[in-house]
Coordinates of C-alpha atoms and ligand atoms in Angstrom, one line a residue:
X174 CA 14.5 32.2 -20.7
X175 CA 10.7 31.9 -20.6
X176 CA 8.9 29.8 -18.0
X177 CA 7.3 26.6 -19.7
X178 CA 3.7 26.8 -19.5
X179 CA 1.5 23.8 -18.4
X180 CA -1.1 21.9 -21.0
X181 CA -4.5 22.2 -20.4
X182 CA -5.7 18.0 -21.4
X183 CA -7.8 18.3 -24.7
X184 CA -10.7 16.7 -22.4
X185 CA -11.5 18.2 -19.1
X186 CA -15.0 16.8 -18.5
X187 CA -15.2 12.9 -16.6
X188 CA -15.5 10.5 -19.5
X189 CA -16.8 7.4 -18.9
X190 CA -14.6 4.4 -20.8
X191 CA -16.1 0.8 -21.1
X192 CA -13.4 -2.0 -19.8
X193 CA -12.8 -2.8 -23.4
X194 CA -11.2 1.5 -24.0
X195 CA -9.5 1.5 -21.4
X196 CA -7.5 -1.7 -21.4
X197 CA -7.3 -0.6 -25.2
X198 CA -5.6 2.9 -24.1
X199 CA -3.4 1.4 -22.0
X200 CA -2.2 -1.6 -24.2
X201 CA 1.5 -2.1 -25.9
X202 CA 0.9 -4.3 -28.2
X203 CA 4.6 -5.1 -28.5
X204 CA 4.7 -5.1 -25.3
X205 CA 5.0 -7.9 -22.1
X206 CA 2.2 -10.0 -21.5
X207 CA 0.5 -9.7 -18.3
X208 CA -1.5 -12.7 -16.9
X209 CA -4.6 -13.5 -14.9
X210 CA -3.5 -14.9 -11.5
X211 CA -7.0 -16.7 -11.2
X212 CA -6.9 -18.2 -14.9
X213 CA -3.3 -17.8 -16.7
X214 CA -5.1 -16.3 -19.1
X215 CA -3.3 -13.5 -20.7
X216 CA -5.0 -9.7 -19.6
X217 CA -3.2 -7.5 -21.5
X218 CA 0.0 -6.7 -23.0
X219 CA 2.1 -3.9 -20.8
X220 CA 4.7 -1.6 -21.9
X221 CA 8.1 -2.7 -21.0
X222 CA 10.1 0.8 -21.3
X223 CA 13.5 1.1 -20.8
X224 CA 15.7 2.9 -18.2
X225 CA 16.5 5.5 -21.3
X226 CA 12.2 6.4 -21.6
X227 CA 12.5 7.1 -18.0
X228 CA 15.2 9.9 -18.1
X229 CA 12.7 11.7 -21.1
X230 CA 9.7 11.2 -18.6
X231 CA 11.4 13.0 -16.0
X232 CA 12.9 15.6 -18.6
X233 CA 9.5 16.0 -19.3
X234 CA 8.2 16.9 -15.8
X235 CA 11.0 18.7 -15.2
X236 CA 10.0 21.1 -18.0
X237 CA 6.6 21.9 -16.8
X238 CA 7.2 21.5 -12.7
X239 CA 7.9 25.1 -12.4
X240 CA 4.7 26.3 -14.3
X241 CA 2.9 23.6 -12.5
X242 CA 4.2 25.2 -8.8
X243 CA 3.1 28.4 -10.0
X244 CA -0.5 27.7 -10.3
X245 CA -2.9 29.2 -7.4
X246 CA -3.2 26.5 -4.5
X247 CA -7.1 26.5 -5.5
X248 CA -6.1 25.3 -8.8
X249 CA -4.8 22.2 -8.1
X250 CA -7.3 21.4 -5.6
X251 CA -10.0 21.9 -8.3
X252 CA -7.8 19.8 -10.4
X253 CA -7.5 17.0 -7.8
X254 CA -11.3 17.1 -7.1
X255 CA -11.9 16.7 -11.0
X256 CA -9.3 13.9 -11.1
X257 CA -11.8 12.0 -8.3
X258 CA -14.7 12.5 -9.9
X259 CA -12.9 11.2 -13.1
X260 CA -11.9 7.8 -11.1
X261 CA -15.8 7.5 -9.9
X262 CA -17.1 7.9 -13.8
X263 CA -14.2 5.1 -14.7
X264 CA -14.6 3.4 -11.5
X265 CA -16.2 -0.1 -13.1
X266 CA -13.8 -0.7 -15.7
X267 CA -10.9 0.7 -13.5
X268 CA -12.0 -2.0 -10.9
X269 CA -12.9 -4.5 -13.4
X270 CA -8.8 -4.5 -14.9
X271 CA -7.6 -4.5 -11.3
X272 CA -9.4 -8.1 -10.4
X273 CA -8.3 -9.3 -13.6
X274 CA -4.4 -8.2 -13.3
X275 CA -3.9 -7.9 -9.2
X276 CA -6.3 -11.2 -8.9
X277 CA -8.6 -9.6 -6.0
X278 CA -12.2 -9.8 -6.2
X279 CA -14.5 -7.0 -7.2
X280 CA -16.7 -7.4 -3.7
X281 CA -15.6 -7.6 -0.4
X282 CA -12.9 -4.8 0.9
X283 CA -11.0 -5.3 -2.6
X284 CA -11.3 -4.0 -6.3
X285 CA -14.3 -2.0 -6.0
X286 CA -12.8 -0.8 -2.3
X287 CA -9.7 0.1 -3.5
X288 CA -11.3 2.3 -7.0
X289 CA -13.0 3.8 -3.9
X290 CA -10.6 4.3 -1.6
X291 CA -8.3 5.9 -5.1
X292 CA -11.6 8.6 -5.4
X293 CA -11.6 9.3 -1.4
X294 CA -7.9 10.4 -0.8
X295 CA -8.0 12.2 -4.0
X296 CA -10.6 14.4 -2.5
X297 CA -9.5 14.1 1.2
X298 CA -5.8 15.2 -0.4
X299 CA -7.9 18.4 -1.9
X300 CA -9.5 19.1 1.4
X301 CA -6.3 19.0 3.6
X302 CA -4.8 22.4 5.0
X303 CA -0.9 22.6 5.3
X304 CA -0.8 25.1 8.5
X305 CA 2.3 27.4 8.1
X306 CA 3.3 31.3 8.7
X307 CA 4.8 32.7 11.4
X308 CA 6.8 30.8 14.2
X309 CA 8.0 34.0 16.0
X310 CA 7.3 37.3 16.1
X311 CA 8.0 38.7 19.5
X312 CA 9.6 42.6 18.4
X313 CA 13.1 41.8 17.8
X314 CA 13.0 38.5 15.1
X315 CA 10.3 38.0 12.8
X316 CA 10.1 34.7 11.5
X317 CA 8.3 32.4 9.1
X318 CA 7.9 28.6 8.1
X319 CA 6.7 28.1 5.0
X320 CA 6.8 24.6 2.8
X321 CA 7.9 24.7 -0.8
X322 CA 7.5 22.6 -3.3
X323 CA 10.4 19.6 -3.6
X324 CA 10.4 19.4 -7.2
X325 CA 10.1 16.0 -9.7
X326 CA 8.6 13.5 -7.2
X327 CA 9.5 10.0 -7.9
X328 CA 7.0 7.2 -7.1
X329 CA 7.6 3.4 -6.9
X330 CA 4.8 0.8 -6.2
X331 CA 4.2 -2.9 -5.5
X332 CA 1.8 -5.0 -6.7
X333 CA -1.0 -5.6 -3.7
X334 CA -2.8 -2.5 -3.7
X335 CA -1.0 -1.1 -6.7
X336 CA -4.1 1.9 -7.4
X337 CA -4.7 3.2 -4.0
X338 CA -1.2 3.1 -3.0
X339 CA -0.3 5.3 -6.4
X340 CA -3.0 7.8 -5.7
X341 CA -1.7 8.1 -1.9
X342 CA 2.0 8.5 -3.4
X343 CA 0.8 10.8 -6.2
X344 CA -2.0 12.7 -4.8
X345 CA 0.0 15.2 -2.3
X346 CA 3.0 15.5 -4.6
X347 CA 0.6 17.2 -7.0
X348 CA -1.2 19.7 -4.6
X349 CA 2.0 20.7 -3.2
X350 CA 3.0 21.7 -6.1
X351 CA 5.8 18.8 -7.3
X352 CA 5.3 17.1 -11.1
X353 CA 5.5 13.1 -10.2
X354 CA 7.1 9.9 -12.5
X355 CA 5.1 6.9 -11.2
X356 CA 7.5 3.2 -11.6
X357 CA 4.7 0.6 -11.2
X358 CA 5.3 -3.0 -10.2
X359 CA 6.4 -5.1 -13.0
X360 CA 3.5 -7.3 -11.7
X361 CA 0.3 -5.0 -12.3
X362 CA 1.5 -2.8 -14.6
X363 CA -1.8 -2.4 -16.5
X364 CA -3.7 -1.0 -13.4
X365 CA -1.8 1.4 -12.4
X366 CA -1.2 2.6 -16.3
X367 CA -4.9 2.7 -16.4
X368 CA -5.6 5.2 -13.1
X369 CA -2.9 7.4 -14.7
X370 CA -4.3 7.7 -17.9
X371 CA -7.9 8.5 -16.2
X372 CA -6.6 10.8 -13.9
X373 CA -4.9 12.3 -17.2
X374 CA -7.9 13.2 -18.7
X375 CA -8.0 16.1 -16.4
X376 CA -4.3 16.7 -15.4
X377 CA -2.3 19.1 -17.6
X378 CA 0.3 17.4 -19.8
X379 CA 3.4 15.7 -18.2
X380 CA 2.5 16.5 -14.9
X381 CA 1.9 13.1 -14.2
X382 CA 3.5 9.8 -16.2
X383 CA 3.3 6.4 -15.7
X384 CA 6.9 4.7 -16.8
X385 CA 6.1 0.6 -16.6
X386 CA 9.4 -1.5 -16.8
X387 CA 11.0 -3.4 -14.9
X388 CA 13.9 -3.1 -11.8
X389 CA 16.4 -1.2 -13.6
X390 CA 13.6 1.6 -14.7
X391 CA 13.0 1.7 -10.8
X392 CA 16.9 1.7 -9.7
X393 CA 17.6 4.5 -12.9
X394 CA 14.7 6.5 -10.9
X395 CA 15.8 6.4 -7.3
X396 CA 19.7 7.4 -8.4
X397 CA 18.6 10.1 -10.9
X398 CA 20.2 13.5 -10.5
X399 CA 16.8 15.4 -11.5
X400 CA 14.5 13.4 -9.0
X401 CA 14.5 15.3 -5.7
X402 CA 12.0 13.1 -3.9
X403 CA 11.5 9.6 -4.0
X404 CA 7.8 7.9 -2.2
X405 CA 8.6 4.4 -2.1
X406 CA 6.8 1.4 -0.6
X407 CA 7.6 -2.0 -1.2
X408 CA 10.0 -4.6 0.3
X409 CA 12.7 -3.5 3.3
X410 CA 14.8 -5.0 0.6
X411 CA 14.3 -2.7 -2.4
X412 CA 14.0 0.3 0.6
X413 CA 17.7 -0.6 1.3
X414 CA 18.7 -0.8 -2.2
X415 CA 16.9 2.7 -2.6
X416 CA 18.7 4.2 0.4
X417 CA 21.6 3.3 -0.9
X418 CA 21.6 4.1 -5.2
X419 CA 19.9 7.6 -3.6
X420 CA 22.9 8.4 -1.3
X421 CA 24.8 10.5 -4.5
X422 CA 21.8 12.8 -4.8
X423 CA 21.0 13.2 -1.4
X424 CA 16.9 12.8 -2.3
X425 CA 14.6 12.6 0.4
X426 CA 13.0 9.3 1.1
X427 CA 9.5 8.1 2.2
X428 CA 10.0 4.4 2.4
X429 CA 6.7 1.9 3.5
X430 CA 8.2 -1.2 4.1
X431 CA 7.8 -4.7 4.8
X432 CA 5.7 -5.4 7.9
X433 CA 5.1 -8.3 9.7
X434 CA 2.3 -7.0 12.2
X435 CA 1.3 -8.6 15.6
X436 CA -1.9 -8.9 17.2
X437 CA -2.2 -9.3 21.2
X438 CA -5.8 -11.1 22.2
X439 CA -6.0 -10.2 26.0
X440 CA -8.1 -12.5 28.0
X441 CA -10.8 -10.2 28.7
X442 CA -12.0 -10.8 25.0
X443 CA -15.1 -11.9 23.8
X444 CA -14.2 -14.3 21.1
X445 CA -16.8 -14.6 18.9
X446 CA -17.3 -10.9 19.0
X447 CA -13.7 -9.8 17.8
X448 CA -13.5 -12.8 15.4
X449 CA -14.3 -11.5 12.1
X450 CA -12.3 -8.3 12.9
X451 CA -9.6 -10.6 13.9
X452 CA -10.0 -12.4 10.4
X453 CA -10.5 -9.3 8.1
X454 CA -7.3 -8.0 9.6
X455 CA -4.9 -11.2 8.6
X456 CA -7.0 -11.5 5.7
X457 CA -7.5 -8.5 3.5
X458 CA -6.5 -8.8 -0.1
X459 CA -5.9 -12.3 1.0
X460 CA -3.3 -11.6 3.0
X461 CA -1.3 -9.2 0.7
X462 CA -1.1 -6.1 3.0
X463 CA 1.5 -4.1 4.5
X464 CA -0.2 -3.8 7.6
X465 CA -2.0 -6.8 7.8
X466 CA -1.7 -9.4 10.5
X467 CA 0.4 -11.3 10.2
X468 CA 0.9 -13.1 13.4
X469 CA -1.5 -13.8 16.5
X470 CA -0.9 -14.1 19.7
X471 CA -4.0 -15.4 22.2
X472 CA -3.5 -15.0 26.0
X473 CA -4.0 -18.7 26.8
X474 CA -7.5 -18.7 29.0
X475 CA -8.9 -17.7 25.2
X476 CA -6.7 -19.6 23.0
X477 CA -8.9 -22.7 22.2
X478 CA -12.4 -20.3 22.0
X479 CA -10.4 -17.9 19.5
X480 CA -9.6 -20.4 17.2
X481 CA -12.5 -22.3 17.3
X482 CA -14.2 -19.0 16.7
X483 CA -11.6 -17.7 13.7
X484 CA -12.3 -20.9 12.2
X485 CA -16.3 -20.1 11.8
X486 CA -16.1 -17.3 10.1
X487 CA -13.0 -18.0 8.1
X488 CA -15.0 -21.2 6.7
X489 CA -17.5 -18.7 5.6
X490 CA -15.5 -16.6 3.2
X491 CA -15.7 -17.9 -0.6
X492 CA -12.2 -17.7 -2.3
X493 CA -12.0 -17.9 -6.1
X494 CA -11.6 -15.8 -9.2
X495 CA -12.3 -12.1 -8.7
X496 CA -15.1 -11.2 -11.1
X497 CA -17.2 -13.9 -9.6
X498 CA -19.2 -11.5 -7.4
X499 CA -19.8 -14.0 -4.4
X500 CA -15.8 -14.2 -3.8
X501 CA -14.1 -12.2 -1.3
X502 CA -10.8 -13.6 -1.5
X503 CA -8.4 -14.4 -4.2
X504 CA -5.4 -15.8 -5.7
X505 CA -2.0 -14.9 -4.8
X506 CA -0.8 -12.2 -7.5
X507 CA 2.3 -13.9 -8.7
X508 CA 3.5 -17.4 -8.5
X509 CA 6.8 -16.7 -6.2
X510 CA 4.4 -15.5 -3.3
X511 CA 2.8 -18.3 -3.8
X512 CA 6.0 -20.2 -3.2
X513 CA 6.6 -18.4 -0.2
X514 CA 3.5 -18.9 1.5
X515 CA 3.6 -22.7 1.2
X516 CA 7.0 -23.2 1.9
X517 CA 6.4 -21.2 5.1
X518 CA 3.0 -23.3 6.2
X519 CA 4.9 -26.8 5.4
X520 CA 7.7 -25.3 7.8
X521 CA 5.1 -24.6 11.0
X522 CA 3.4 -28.4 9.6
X523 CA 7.2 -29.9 9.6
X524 CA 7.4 -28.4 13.3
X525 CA 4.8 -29.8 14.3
X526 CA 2.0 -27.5 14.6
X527 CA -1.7 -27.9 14.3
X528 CA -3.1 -26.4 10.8
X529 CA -6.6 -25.9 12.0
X530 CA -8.2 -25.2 8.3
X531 CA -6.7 -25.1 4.7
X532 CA -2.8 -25.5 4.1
X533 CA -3.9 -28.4 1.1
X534 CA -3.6 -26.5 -1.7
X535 CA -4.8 -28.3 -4.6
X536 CA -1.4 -29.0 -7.4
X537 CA -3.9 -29.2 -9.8
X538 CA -6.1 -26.2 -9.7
X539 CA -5.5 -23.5 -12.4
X540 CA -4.0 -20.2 -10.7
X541 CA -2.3 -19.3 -8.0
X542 CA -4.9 -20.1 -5.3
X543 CA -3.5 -21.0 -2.0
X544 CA -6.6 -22.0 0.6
X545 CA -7.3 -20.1 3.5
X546 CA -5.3 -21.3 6.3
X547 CA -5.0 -21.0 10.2
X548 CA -1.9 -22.6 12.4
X549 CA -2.1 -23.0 15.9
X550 CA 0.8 -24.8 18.1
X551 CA 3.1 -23.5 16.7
X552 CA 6.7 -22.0 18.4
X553 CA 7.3 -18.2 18.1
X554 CA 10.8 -18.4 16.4
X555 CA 9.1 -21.2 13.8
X556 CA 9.7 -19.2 10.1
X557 CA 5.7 -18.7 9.3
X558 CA 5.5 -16.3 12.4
X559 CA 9.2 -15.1 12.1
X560 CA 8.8 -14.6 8.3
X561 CA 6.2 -12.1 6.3
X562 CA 4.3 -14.6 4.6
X563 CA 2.2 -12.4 2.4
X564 CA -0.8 -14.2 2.3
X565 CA -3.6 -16.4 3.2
X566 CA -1.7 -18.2 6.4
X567 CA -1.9 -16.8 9.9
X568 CA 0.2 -18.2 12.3
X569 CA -1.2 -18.4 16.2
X570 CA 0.7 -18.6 19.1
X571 CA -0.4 -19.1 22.8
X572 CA 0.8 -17.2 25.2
X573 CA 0.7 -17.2 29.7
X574 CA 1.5 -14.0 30.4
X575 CA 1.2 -10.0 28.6
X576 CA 4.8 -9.3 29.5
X577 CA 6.0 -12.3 27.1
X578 CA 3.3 -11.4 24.4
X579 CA 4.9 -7.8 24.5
X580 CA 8.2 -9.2 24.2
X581 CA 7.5 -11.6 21.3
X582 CA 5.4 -8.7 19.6
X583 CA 8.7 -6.7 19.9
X584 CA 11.4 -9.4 18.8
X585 CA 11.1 -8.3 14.7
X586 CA 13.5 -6.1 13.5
X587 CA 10.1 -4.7 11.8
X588 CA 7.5 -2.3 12.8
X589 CA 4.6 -1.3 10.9
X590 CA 1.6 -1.7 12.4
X591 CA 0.1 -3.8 15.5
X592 CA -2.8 -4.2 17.3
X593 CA -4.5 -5.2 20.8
X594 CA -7.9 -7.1 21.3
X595 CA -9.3 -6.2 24.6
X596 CA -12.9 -5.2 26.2
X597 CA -10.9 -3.1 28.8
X598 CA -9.7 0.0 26.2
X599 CA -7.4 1.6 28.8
X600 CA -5.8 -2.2 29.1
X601 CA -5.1 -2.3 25.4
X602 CA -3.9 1.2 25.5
X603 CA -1.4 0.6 27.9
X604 CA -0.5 -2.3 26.2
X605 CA -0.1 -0.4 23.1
X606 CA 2.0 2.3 24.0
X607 CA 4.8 -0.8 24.6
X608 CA 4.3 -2.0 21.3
X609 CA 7.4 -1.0 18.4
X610 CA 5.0 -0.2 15.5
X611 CA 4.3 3.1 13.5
X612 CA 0.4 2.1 14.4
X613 CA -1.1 0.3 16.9
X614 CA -5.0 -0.6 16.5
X615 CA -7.4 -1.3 19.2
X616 CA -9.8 -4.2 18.1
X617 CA -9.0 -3.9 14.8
X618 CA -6.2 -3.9 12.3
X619 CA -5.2 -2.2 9.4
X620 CA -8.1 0.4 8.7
X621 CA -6.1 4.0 7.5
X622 CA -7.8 6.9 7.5
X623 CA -6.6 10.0 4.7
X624 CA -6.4 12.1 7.4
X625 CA -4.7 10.3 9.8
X626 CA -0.3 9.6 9.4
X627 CA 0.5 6.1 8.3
X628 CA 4.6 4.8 8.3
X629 CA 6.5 2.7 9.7
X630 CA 9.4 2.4 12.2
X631 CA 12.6 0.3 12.4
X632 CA 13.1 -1.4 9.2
X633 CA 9.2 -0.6 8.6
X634 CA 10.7 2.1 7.1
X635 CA 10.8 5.7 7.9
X636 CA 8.5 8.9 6.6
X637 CA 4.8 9.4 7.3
X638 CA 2.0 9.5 4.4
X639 CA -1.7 10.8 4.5
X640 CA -3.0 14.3 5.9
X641 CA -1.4 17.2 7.0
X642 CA 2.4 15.1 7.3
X643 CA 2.0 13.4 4.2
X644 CA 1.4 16.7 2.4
X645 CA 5.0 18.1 4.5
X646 CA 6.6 15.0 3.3
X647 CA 6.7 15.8 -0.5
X648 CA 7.8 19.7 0.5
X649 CA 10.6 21.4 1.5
X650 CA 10.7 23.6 4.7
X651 CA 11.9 27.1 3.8
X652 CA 12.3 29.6 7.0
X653 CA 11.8 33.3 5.8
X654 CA 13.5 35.5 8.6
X655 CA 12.9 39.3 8.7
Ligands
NAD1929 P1 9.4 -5.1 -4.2 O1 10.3 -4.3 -3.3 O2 9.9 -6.4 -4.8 O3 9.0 -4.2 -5.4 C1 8.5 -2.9 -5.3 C2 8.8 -2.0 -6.5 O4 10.2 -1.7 -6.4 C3 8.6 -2.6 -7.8 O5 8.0 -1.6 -8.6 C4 9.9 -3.0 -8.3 O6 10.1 -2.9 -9.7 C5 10.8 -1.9 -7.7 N1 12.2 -2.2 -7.6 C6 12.8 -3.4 -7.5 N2 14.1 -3.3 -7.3 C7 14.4 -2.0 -7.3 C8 15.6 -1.2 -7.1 N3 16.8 -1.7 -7.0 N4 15.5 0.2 -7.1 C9 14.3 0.8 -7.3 N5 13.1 0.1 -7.5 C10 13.2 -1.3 -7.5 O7 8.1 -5.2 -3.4 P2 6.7 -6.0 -3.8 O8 7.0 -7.5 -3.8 O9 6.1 -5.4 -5.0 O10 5.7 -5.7 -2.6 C11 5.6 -6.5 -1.4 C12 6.3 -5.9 -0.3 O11 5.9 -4.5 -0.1 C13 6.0 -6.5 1.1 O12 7.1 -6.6 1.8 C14 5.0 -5.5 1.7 O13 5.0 -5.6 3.1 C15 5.5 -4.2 1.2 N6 4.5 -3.2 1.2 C16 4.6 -2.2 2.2 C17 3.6 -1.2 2.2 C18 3.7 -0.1 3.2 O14 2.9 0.8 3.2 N7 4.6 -0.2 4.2 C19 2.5 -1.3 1.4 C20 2.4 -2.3 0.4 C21 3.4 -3.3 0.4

C-alpha cells in the first residue's frame, strides 16, 4: 500500500479578499440563514451538513494524516507562520464578518482583538519547543520520552470567541503532527468557516476542514471510531455529554468548560485605580467569556467606593452595533442568552437587590442588546451570582471577613479562573493559592498568554491548552527503552 501524499494548496502566497469574497467563499446558498444579532438582518447563508459529510471529512483527514506526520517539524512551522501572515493580509474582512455574525464590535478588545489574537497564537504555536529525549540513562537502562502524533483531532467550538478559540484548538494539533475536523457553533458558523478557508489558502488539502451543522454533527464527532482526540470547549453540559458518547472509543479529551469566575477586592485597594480593570474583566465581549467575571466580592470597608467607582467607568463605555467604530460593547449573540441574562437580573431585582446602572432593557429596540448592568445587595446564594449569566450583568456581594469571601469563592461546583484585587501582592497571593480555579489573576482577570497553560478544574473541565502543555495535549507519549 502507498502512503497518501499531502496537497500542496494551488495558492501559497497571502491573498488579500475584500469582505464581499470571502463571505462569498464561504456562502451555501441553500444553506441556513445566519442573522445579525445587532440588526436581524440576515449575514449570510451557512452550510447546514449532515452527520453523514462529517464521516467523509474525517475519512478525508484520515487519508492524508500520516503524510501530513511525516513532514519535517520545520515544515509545519513554516506552514503555521504562513497561515498567520495569511490571517493579517485577511484580517479586515475576517474581523469585519465576525462583528456582523458574533455581534462584537470591531474596536475595543473584540473583533479586530480577536483576528489579532488568531495571527499571534498561530505564530507563538510555531515558536513553541516540545522538550523531550532522554529520561534515564544511568549505564544499565536507557530510556526515552518522546510525544507522537494522536492522529485525526476533532475540534468543537462555541459561539463567543468562535476564531481565536478555533485557532487555539487547531493550531497545536497541526504542528504536532495530527490532521483536525473543526464542528463550529451552529451560532457563528460563517466566522469560523471563513478563518478556515484563509488559513486554507496555505494548508495542504484536507488537513484542515470546517464541518458547520448542527448538535448531531458535533455528537457524530465526539463518538466516531476514527477521531482519536477530541479539543472541546463549550458548556459543562455538552463536556458531559462528550465524556460520555466518547467513552466507546476511549478518545482523549481536552474539555474548557463553563466558568463562573470570582473576584476577591481586599480592603487595601485603591478603588478608582482597579476599576476599569475590575470592569474590562466582567465585561469583555460583553460578558460572553469563559473566564470572565462573573461575580464580585468587595471586602466591606470598600464596598460603597467600588461601586461608585465601577459605575464611572462603566457609564463611559458605548454599547451598540459592532461596525460602529465608537462601540466597545455589543449585543448578546443569540436571543436565548439574552433570556438568561434577564431572567437572572429580574431574580437578584425580585430579591431585593440594588441594580446600580442598566437592568431596563428596552422591549422595543431591534437586536439582542441587553444594557450594561451592575447589582449590588444582593445575597450570595441569589441565582445571578450562583448562575453563569453570560453577559452584561455583574453581580456584587459584600463581604466582613477574607475567610467568608474564600469560602463563597469556593462554593461552585466550577473552577475556571479567579482573581484577587489587592495593593499588598504577597496578600493576594496567599489568597490565591486558596482559591479552586485552573487560574487565579492578581489585579486583573482573564488576560491568557500563548505561552502560558489555560484549563479548568472541577467541572471547569479538565486538560490544559497553550504552550508547551497544550502542544503535549494533542500527542501521545511514547517511551523508547533500550
Ligand atoms: P454549547 O455547549 O451549547 O455548544 C458548544 C458546541 O457544542 C457547539 O458547537 C454545539 O453544536 C456543540 N454540541 C452541542 N451538543 C453536542 C453534543 N451532544 N455533542 C457534541 N457537540 C455538541 O456551548 P455554547 O453555548 O456555544 O458556549 C457557551 C459556554 O461555553 C459557556 O458555558 C462558556 O463558559 C463556555 N466556554 C468555555 C470556554 C473555556 O475555555 N473554558 C471558552 C468559551 C466558552
Amino acid at each position: 500500500m502507498t502512503t497518501p501524499t499531502v496537497t500542496e494548496p494551488v495558492t501559497t502566497t497571502a491573498q488579500t479578499p475584500t469582505y464581499e469574497t470571502l463571505l462569498a467563499a464561504v456562502t451555501d446558498p441553500g444553506g441556513r440563514e445566519v442573522l445579525d444579532p445587532a440588526t436581524g438582518e440576515v449575514v449570510g447563508r451557512a452550510a447546514d451538513r449532515s452527520a453523514d459529510d462529517l464521516d467523509a471529512a474525517v475519512a478525508a483527514a484520515r487519508a492524508v494524516q500520516r503524510a501530513w506526520a511525516a513532514r519535517p517539524d520545520a515544515e509545519r512551522v513554516e506552514l503555521l507562520l504562513r497561515a498567520a501572515e495569511a490571517v493579517e493580509a485577511a484580517a479586515e474582512p475576517l474581523a469585519e464578518l465576525l462583528s456582523r455574525e458574533q455581534g462584537k464590535p470591531l474596536n475595543g478588545p473584540n473583533a479586530r482583538f480577536e483576528v489579532g489574537a488568531c495571527a499571534a497564537w498561530l505564530r507563538a504555536t510555531a515558536a513553541t519547543e516540545l522538550p523531550g529525549g532522554t529520561v534515564l540513562d544511568d549505564g544499565e537502562t536507557r530510556a526515552e520520552l518522546h510525544y507522537r502524533p494522536v492522529g485525526v483531532v476533532g475540534a468543537i467550538g462555541p459561539w463567543n470567541w468562535p476564531m481565536m478559540i478555533t485557532i487555539w484548538q487547531v493550531a497545536p494539533a497541526l504542528r504536532m503532527g495530527n490532521t483536525v475536523v473543526v464542528k463550529p457553533s451552529e451560532y457563528t458558523p460563517l466566522s469560523v468557516l471563513a478563518l478556515v478557508h484563509v488559513l486554507n489558502g496555505v494548508l495542504p488539502a484536507d488537513v484542515l476542514t470546517a464541518v458547520a451543522g448542527g448538535r448531531e454533527v458535533g455528537a457524530r464527532l465526539s463518538a466516531h471510531p476514527d477521531i482519536d482526540k477530541l479539543v472541546f470547549t463549550g458548556s459543562t453540559a455538552t463536556g458531559q455529554a462528550i465524556i460520555r458518547s466518547s467513552a466507546d472509543t476511549v478518545k482523549r479529551l481536552t474539555l474548557e468548560l463553563g466558568g463562573n469566575d470570582a473576584g476577591i477586592v481586599l480592603p487595601d485597594v485603591d478603588p478608582t485605580a482597579i476599576a476599569e480593570g475590575l470592569f474590562w474583566g466582567a465585561f469583555i465581549n460583553t460578558g460572553q467569556t469563559c473566564a470572565a467575571l462573573k461575580r464580585l466580592y468587595v471586602h466591606t470597608d470598600v464596598h460603597d467606593e467600588v461601586c461608585a467607582a465601577l459605575v464611572e467607568v462603566a457609564k463611559t463605555m458605548p454599547m451598540g452595533r459592532g461596525l460602529d467604530e465608537a462601540n466597545v460593547l455589543g449585543p448578546l449573540q443569540n436571543r436565548a442568552q439574552y433570556e438568561i441574562v434577564a431572567r437572572l437580573v429580574d431574580a437578584a431585582r425580585d430579591a431585593g437587590a440594588t441594580i446600580l446602572l442598566g437592568g431596563d432593557p428596552d422591549p422595543d429596540a431591534p437586536g439582542h442588546f441587553y444594557p450594561t448592568t451592575l447589582v449590588a445587595d444582593v445575597d450570595d446564594t441569589n441565582p445571578l451570582v450562583a448562575q453563569e449569566q453570560f453577559g452584561p450583568a455583574l453581580p456584587i456581594v459584600r463581604y466582613d471577613d477574607v475567610e467568608q469571601a474564600v469560602a463563597m469563592a469556593n462554593r461552585l461546583d466550577v473552577g475556571l479562573g479567579a482573581s484577587v484585587w489587592s495593593s499588598d501582592r504577597d496578600a493576594a497571593r496567599t489568597v490565591a493559592a486558596r482559591l479552586e480555579a485552573g487560574t487565579v489573576w492578581i489585579n486583573s482577570h482573564g488576560g491568557v498568554h500563548p505561552m502560558v497553560p489555560f484549563g479548568g478544574v472541577k467541572k471547569s473541565g479538565y486538560g490544559l491548552e497553550f504552550g508547551v502543555e497544550g502542544l503535549k495535549a494533542v500527542a501521545v507519549p511514547q517511551v523508547v527503552n533500550g
